CSV table of C-alpha atoms in Angstrom, one decimal:
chain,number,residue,atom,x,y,z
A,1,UNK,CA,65.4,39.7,-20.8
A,2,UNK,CA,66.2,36.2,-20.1
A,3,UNK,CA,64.7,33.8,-22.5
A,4,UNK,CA,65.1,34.8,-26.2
A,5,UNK,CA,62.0,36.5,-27.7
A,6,UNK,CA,62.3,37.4,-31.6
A,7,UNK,CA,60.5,40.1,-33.3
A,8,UNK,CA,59.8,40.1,-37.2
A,9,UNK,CA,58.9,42.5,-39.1
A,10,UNK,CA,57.3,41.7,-42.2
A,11,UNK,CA,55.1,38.7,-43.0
A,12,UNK,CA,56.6,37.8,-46.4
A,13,UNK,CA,58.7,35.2,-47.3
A,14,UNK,CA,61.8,36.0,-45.3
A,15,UNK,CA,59.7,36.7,-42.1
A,16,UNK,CA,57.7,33.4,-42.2
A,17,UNK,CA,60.6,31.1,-43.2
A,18,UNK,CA,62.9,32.8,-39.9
A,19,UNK,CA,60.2,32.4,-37.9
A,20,UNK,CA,60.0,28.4,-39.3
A,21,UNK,CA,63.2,27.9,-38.3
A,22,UNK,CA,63.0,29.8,-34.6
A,23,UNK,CA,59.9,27.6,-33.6
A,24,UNK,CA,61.7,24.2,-34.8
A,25,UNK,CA,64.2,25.4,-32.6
A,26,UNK,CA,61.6,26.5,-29.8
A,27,UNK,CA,62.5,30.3,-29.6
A,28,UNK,CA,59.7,32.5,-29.1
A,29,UNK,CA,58.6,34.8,-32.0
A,30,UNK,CA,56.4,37.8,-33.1
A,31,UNK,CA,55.7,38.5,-36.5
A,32,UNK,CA,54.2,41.9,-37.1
A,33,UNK,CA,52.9,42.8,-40.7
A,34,UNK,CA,51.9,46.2,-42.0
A,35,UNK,CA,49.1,45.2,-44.3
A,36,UNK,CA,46.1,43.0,-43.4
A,37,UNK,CA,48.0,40.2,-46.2
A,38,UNK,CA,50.1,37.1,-45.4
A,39,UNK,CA,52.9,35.9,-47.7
A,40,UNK,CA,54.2,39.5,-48.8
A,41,UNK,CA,54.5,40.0,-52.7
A,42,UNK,CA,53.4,36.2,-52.9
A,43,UNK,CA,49.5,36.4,-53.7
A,44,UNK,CA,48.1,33.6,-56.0
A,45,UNK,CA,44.4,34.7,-56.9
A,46,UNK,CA,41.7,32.6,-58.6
A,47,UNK,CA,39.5,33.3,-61.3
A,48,UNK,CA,37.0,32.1,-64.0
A,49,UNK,CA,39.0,28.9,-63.1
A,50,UNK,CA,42.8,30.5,-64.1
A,51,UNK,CA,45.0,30.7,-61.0
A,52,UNK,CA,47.6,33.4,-61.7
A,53,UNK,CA,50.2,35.1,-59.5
A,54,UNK,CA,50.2,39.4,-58.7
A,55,UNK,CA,54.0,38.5,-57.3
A,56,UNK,CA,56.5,36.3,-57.7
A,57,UNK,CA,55.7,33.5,-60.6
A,58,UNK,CA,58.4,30.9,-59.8
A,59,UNK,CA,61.7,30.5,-58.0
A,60,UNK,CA,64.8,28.1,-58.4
A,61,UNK,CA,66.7,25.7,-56.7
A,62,UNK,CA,69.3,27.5,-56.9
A,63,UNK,CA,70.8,26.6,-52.9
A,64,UNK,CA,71.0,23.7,-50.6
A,65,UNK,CA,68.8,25.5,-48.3
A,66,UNK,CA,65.7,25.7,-50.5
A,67,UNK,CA,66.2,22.0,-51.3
A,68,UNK,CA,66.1,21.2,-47.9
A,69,UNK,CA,63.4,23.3,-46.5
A,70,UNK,CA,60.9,21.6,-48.8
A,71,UNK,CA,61.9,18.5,-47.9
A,72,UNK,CA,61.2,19.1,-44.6
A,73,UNK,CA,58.0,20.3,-45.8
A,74,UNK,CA,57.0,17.2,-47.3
A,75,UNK,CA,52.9,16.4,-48.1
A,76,UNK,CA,52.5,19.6,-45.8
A,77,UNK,CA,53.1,21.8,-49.1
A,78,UNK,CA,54.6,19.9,-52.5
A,79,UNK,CA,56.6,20.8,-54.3
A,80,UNK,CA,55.8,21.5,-57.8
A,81,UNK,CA,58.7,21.2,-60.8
A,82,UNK,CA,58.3,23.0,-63.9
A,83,UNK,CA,57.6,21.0,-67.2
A,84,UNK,CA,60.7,19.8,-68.9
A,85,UNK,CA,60.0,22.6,-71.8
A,86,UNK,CA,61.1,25.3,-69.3
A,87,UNK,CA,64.4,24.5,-70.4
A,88,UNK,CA,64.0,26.3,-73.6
A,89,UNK,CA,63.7,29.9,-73.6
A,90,UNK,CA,62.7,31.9,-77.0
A,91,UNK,CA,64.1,35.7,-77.5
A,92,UNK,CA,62.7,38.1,-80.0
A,93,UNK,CA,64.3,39.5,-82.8
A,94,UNK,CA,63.4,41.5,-86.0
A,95,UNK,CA,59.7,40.5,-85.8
A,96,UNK,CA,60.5,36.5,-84.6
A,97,UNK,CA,60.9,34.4,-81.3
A,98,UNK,CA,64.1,32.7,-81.4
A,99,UNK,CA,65.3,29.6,-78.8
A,100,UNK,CA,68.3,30.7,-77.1
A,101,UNK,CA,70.5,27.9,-78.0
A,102,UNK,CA,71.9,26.0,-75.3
A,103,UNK,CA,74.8,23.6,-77.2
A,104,UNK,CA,77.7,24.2,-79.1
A,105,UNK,CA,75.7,23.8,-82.3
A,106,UNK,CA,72.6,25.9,-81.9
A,107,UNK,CA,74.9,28.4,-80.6
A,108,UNK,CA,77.0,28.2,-84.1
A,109,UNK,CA,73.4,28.2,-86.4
A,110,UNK,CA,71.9,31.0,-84.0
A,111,UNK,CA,70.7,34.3,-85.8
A,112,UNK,CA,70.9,36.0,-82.1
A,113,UNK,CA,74.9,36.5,-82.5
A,114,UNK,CA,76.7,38.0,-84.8
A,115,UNK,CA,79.1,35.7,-86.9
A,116,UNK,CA,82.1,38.0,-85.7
A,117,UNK,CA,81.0,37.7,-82.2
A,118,UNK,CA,81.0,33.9,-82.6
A,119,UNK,CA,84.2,33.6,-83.7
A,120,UNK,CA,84.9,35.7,-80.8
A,121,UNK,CA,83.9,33.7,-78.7
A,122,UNK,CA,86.2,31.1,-79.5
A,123,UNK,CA,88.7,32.8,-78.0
A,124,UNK,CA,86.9,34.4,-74.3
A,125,UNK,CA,88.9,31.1,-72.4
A,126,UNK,CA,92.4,33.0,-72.7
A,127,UNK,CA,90.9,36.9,-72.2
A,128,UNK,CA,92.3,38.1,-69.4
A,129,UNK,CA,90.3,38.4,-66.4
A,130,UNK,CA,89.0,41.7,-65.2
A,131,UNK,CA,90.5,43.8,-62.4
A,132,UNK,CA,87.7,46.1,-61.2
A,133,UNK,CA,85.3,45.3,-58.8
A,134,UNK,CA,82.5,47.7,-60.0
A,135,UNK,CA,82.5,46.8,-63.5
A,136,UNK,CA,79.4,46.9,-65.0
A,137,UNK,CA,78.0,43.5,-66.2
A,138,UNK,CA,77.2,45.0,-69.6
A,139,UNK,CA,81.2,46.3,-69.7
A,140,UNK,CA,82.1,42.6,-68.7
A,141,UNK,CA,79.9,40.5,-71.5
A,142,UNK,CA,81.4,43.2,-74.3
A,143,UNK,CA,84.6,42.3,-73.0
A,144,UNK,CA,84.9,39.2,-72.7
A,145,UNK,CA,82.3,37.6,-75.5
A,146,UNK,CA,80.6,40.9,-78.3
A,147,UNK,CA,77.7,43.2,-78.3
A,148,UNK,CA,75.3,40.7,-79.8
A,149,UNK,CA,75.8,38.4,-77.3
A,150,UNK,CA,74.8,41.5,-74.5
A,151,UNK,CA,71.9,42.9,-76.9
A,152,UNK,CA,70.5,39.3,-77.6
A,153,UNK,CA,71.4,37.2,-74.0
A,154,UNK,CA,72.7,39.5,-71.6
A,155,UNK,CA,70.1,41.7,-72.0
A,156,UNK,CA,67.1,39.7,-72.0
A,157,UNK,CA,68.0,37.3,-69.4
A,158,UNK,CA,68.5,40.6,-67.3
A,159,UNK,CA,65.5,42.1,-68.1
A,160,UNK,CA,63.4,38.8,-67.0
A,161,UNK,CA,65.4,38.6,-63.8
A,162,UNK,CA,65.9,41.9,-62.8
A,163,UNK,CA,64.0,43.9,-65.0
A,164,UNK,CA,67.0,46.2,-64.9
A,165,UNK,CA,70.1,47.2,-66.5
A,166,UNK,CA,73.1,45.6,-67.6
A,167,UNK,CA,74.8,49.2,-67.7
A,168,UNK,CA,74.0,49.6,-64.0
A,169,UNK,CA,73.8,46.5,-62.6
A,170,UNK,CA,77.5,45.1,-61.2
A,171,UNK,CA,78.3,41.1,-61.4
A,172,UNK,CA,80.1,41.1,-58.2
A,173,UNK,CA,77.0,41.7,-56.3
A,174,UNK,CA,73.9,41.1,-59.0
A,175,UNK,CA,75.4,38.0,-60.7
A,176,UNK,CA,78.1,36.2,-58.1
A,177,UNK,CA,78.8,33.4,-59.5
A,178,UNK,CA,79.0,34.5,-63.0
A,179,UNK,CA,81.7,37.0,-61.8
A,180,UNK,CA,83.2,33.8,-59.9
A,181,UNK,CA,83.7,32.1,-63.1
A,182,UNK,CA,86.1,35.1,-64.4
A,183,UNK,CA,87.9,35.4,-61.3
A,184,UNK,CA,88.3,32.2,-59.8
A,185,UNK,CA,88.8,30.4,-63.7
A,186,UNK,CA,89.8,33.1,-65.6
A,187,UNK,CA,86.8,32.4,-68.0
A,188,UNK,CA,83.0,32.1,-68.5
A,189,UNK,CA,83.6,29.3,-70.7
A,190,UNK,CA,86.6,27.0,-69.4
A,191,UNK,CA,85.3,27.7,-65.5
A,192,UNK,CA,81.6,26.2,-66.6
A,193,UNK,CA,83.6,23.1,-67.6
A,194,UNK,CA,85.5,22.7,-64.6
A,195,UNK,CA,82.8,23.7,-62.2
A,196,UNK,CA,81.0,20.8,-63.8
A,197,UNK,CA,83.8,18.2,-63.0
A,198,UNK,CA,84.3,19.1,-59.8
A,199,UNK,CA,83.3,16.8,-57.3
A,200,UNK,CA,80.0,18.3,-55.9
A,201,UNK,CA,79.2,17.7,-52.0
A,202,UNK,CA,75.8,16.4,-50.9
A,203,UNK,CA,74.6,19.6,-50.6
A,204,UNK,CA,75.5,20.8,-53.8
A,205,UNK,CA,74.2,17.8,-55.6
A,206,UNK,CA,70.7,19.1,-54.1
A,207,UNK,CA,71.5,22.2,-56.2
A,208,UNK,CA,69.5,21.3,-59.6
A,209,UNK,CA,68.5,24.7,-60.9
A,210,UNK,CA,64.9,23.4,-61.6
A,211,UNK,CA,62.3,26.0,-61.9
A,212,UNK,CA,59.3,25.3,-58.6
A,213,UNK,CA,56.1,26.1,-57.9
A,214,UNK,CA,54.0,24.3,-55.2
A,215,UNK,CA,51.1,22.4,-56.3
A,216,UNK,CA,48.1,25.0,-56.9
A,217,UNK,CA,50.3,28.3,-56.6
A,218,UNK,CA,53.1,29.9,-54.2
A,219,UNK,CA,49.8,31.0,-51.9
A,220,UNK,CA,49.9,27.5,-50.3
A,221,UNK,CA,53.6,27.7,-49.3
A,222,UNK,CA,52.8,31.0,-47.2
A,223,UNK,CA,49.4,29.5,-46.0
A,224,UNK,CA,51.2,26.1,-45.0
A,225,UNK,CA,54.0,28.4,-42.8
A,226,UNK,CA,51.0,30.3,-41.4
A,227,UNK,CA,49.4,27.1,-40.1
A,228,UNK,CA,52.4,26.0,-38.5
A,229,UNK,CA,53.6,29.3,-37.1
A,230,UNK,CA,50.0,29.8,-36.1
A,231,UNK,CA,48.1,32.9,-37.1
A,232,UNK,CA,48.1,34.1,-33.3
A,233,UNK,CA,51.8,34.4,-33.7
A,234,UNK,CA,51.0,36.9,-36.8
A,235,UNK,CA,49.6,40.2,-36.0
A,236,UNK,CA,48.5,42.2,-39.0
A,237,UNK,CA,47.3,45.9,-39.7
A,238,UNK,CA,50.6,47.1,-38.1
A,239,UNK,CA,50.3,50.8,-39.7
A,240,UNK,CA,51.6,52.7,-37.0
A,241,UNK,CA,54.3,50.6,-35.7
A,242,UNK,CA,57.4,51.9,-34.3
A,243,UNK,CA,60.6,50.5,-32.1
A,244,UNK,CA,62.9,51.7,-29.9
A,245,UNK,CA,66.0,50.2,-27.7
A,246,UNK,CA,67.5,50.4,-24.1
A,247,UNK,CA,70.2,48.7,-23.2
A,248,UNK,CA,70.1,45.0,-25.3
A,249,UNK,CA,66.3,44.7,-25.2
A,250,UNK,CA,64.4,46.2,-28.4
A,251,UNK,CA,60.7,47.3,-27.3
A,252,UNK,CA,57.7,47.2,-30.8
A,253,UNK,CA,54.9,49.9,-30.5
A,254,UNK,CA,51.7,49.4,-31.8
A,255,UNK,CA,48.3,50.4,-31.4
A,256,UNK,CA,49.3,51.8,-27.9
A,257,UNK,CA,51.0,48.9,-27.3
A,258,UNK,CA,54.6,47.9,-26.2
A,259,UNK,CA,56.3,44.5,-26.6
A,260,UNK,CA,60.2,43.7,-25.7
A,261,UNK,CA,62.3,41.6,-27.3
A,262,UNK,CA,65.7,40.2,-27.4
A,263,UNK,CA,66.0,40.1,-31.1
A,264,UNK,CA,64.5,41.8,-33.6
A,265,UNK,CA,64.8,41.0,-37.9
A,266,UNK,CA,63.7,43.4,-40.0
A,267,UNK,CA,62.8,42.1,-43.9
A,268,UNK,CA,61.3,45.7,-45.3
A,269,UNK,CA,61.8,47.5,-47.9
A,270,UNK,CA,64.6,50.0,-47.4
A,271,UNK,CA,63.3,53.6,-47.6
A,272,UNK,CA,61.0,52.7,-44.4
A,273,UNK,CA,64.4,52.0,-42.3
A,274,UNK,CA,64.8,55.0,-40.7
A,275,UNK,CA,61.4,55.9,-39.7
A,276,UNK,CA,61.1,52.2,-38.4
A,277,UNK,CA,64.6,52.1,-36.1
A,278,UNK,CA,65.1,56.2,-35.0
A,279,UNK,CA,67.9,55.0,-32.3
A,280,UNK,CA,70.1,54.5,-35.7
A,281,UNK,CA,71.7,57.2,-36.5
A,282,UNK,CA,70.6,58.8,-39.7
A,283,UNK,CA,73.8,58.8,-42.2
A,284,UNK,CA,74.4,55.3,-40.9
A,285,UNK,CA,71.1,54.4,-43.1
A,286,UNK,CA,72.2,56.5,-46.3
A,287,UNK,CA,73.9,53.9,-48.1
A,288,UNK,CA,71.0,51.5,-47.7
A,289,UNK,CA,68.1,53.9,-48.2
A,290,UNK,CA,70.2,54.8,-51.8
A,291,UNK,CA,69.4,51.6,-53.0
A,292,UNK,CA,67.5,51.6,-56.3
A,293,UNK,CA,64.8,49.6,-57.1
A,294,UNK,CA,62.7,48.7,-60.3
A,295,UNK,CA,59.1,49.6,-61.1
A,296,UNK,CA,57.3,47.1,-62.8
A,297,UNK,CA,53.1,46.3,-63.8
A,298,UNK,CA,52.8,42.4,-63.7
A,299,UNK,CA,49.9,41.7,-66.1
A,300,UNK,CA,48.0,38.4,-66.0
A,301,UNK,CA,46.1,37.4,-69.4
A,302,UNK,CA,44.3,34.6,-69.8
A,303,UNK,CA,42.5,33.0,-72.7
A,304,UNK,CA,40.1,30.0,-72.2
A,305,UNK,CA,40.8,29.3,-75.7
A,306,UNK,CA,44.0,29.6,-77.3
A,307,UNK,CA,45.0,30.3,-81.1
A,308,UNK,CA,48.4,31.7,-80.8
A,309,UNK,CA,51.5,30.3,-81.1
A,310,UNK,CA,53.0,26.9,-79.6
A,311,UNK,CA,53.7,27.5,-75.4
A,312,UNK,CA,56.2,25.0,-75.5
A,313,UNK,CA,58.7,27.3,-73.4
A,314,UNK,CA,59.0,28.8,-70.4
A,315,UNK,CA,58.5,32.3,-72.3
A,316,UNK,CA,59.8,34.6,-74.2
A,317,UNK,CA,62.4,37.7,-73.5
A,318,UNK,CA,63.0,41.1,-75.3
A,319,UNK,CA,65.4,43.0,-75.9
A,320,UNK,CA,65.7,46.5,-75.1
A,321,UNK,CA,67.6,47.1,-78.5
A,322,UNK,CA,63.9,45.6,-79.5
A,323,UNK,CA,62.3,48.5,-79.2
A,324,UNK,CA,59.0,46.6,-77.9
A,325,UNK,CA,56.9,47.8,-74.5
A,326,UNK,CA,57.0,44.4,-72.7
A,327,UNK,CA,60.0,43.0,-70.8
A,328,UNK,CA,58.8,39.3,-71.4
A,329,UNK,CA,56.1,37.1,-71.3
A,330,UNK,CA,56.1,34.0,-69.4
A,331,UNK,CA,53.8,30.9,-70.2
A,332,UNK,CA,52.5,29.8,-67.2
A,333,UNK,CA,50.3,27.6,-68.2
A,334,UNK,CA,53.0,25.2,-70.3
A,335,UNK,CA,54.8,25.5,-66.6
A,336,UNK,CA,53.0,23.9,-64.3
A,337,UNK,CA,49.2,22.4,-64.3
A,338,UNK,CA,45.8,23.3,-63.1
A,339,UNK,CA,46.2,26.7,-64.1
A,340,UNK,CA,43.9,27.5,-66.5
A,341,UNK,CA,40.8,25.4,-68.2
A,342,UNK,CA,41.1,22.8,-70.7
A,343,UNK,CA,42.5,23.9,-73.6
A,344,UNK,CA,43.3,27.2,-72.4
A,345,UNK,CA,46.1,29.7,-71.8
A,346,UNK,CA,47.7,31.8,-69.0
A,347,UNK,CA,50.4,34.0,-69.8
A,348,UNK,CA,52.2,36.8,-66.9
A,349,UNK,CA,53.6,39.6,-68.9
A,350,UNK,CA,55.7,42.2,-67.4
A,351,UNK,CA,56.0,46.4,-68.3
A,352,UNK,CA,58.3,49.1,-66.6
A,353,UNK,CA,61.3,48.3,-65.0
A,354,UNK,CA,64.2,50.9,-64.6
A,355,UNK,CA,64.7,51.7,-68.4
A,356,UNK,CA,61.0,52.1,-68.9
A,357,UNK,CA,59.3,52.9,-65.5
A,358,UNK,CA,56.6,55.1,-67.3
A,359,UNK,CA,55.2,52.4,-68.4
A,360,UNK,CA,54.2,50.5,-65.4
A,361,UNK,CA,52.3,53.7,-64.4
A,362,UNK,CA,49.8,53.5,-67.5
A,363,UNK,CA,46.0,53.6,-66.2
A,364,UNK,CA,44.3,50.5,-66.6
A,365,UNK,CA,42.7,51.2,-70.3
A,366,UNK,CA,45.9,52.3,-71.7
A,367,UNK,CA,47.5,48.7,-70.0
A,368,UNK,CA,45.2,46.7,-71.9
A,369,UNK,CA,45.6,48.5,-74.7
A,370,UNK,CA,49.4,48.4,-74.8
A,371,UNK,CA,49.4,44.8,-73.8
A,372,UNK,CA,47.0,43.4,-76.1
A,373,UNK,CA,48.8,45.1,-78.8
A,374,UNK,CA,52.3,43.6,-78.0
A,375,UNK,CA,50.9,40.3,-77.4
A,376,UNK,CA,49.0,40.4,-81.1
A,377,UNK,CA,52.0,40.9,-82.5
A,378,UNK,CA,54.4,39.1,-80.5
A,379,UNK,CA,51.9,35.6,-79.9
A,380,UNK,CA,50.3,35.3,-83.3
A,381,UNK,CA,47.1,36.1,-81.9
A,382,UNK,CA,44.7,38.1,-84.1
A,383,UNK,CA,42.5,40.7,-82.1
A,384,UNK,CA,42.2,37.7,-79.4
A,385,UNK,CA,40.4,39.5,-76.1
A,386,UNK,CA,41.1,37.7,-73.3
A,387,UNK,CA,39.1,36.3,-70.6
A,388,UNK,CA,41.3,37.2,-67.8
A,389,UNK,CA,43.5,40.4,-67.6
A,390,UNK,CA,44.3,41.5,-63.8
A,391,UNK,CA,47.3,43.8,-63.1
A,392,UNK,CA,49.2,44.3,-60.1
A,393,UNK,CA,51.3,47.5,-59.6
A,394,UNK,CA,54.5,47.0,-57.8
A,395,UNK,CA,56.7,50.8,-57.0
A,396,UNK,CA,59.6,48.7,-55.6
A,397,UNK,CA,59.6,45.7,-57.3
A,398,UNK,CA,63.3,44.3,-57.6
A,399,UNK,CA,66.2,45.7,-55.8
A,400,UNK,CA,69.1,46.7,-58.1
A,401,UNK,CA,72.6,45.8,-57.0
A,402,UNK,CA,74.4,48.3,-58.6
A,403,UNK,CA,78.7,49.8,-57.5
A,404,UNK,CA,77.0,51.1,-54.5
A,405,UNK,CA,76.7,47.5,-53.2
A,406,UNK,CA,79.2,47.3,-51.4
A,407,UNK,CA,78.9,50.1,-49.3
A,408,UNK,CA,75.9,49.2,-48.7
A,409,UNK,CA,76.5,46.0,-47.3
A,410,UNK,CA,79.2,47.5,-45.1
A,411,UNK,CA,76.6,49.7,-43.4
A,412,UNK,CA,74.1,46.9,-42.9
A,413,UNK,CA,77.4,45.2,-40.7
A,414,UNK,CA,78.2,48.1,-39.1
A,415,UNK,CA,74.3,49.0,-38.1
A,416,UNK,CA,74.1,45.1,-36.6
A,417,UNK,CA,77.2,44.9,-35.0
A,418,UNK,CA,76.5,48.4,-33.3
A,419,UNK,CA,73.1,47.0,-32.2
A,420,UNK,CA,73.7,43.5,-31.6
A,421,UNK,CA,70.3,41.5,-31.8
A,422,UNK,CA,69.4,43.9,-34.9
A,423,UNK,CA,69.1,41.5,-38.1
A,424,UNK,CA,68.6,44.1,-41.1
A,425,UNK,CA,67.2,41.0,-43.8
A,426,UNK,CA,65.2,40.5,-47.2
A,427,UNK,CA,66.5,41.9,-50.8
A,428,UNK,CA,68.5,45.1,-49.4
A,429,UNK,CA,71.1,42.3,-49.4
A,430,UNK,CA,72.0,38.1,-50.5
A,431,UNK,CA,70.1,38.6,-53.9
A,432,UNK,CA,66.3,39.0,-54.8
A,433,UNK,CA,64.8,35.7,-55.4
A,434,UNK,CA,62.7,32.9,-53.8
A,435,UNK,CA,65.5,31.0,-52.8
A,436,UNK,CA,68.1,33.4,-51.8
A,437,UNK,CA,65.5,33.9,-49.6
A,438,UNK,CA,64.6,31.2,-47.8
A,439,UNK,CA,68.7,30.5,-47.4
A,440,UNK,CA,69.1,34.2,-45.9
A,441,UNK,CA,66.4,32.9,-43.6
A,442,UNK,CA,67.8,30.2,-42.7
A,443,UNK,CA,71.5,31.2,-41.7
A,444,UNK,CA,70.0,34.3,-39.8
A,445,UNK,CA,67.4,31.8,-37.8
A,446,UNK,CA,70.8,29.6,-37.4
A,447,UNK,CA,72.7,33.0,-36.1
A,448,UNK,CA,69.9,33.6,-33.2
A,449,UNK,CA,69.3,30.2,-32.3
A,450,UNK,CA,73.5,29.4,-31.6
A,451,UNK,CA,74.2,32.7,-30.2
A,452,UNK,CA,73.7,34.7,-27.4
């Protein structure tokens, strides 16, 4: 095969953004989907006039790359910027939601620390810096700042990214650039003060950690791709699909059918690896099929008229030393607008996860019951029934980057450099949100367009 011809599997996020790029570039491309939906875990539904998401609420700027693509976008599909009060984030402890201070003196007055732990802290810029590779992030924040600052920051901001655990989880691959900090600057503390006065390059200065939407929920970013990729370009109900390999050409079977390819980019899950490529040898996929991911019930509620407390946050986080049932609860409708009627509420609240994966397998009566509960208690809402409560299951939600990591990343290499052409993508590896992403997409549409 001549020309390049690029096969995708998976129509989520990763798959539509690669192919983006490989039609700007005018490469020919295929995008095969299992399920009959566009866009993945994105899926914005509307309702009783609340919009909610059943997948991914939000992402950051956290990357040149995601900066640029929705420039590029433009009118096509804009960009929507959280309100300013997502800067403050609330954390519950004994029975009360406090802000997670975010200065020197709301971290001094905080009840979330304890006052030895602050005192500690005074001294984390001349700690040592760690030596292992594999040390676990909840190892690391008792080292280098106290246990209240894991129980009552750590923790939280873990659960409400990961909805995992800071005894398993390993900086180095889960948290990069807070490891950075300790190794390149020796501290959390004195490297977030340099890092700041460093002279930032344009790209960086694109970099402005803002929380994003798009205007009327993440739905029209994956139907914008699909009208430019064009929906004949998209094949869905791929059920049975299988591929094989001979010589540099890789060959998709479908529904009978048999396409070839010079390039193929896989963005699924990774227990459905092997099955999917059987000209890789098994143990080569052992690593990667180890990976562990967390189970986790996404719960929309919605009231059309709201009594509870102030939403003037981008939620609130709890602590597994909490003891509660809910990870968090995000306030969607303080975020961004045209999300729920006037004078209304929409909250996304989040059970399971890898501590408490029992939970996300509740029935749908026991869910409402547990979350009601929690949210009377937590929201100031007095047997409040809501007029929107929709639930979405996910088994694999978030991929846990654990001391296995790196071996896993190493077999990924070894499995594209033995079958060149073979781009293994999405949250197996480069991190597990929006924009890590859309930058994974891009470098890898980069990597097929400039080589051979």
């Amino acid at each position: 095969m001549e020309k390049k011809k690029v096969a995708i599997l998976g129509a989520g996020i990763t798959g539509l953004v690669t192919a983006y790029y490989l039609k700007k570039a005018g490469i020919a491309f295929r995008i095969f989907e299992k399920s009959t939906h566009i866009g993945g875990v994105i899926d914005t539904r509307e309702q009783d006039g609340f919009v909610y998401e059943r997948g991914p609420n939000s992402g950051v700027i956290a990357n040149a790359e995601t900066a640029e693509f929705f420039e590029e976008l433009g009118n096509r599909c804009k960009l929507e910027i959280a309100n300013a009060s997502s800067a403050k984030r609330l954390i519950w402890k004994e029975g009360k939601w406090h802000a997670l201070p975010s200065g020197i003196v709301g971290g001094i007055t905080t009840p979330l620390f304890s006052l030895k732990d602050k005192l500690r802290l005074l001294g984390e810029p001349f700690r040592k810096k760690g030596d292992n590779p594999n040390e676990t992030l909840a190892h690391l924040v008792i080292r280098r700042m106290g246990q209240s600052f894991l129980d009552y920051a750590i923790d939280p901001f873990i659960l409400g990214i990961y909805a995992g655990d800071p005894d398993y989880l390993v900086p180095k691959y889960a948290l990069p650039k807070l490891y950075r900090l300790e190794q390149d600057y020796g501290s959390f503390i004195g490297g977030a003060i340099k890092k700041k006065r460093e002279k930032k390059s344009p790209g960086e200065k694109k970099v402005t950690r803002e929380i994003f939407s798009v205007d009327g929920g993440l739905r029209n970013l994956t139907n914008t791709l699909t009208a430019i990729l064009g929906e004949e370009n998209i094949e869905t109900g791929c059920e049975d699909i299988s591929v094989t390999k001979s010589g540099n050409n890789f060959h998709v079977h479908r529904k009978g059918q048999q396409e070839d390819f010079s390039h193929l980019v896989s963005t699924v899950n990774a227990g459905v690896l092997p099955q999917l490529f059987p000209f890789v040898e098994a143990k080569q996929w052992q690593p990667i099929t180890n990976l562990v991911y967390a189970k986790v019930t996404e719960v929309a509620v919605g009231f059309k008229k709201w009594n509870g407390i102030p939403l003037d946050a981008f939620g609130g986080l709890i602590p597994f030393k909490e003891k509660r049932n809910l990870l968090g609860v995000l306030f969607m409708s303080s975020l961004f607008k045209s999300r729920v009627p006037k004078g209304g509420a929409l909250l996304t609240t989040f059970v399971g996860g890898t501590r408490k994966p029992e939970l996300a397998e509740l029935n749908e009566e026991a869910l409402y019951k547990l979350v009601k509960k929690e949210l009377e208690i937590t929201m100031g809402l007095q047997n409040a029934e809501p007029d929107l409560f929709e639930f979405a299951t996910h088994q694999q939600a978030i991929a846990q980057y654990g001391a296995d990591s790196e071996e896993r990343f190493r077999a990924i290499a070894n499995i594209e450099l033995l079958h060149r052409g073979l781009y293994l993508a999405g949250s197996i590896r480069d991190g597990i949100g929006l924009a890590d992403r859309i930058k994974q997409a891009h470098f890898m549409a980069e990597d097929i367009i400039l080589n051979e």
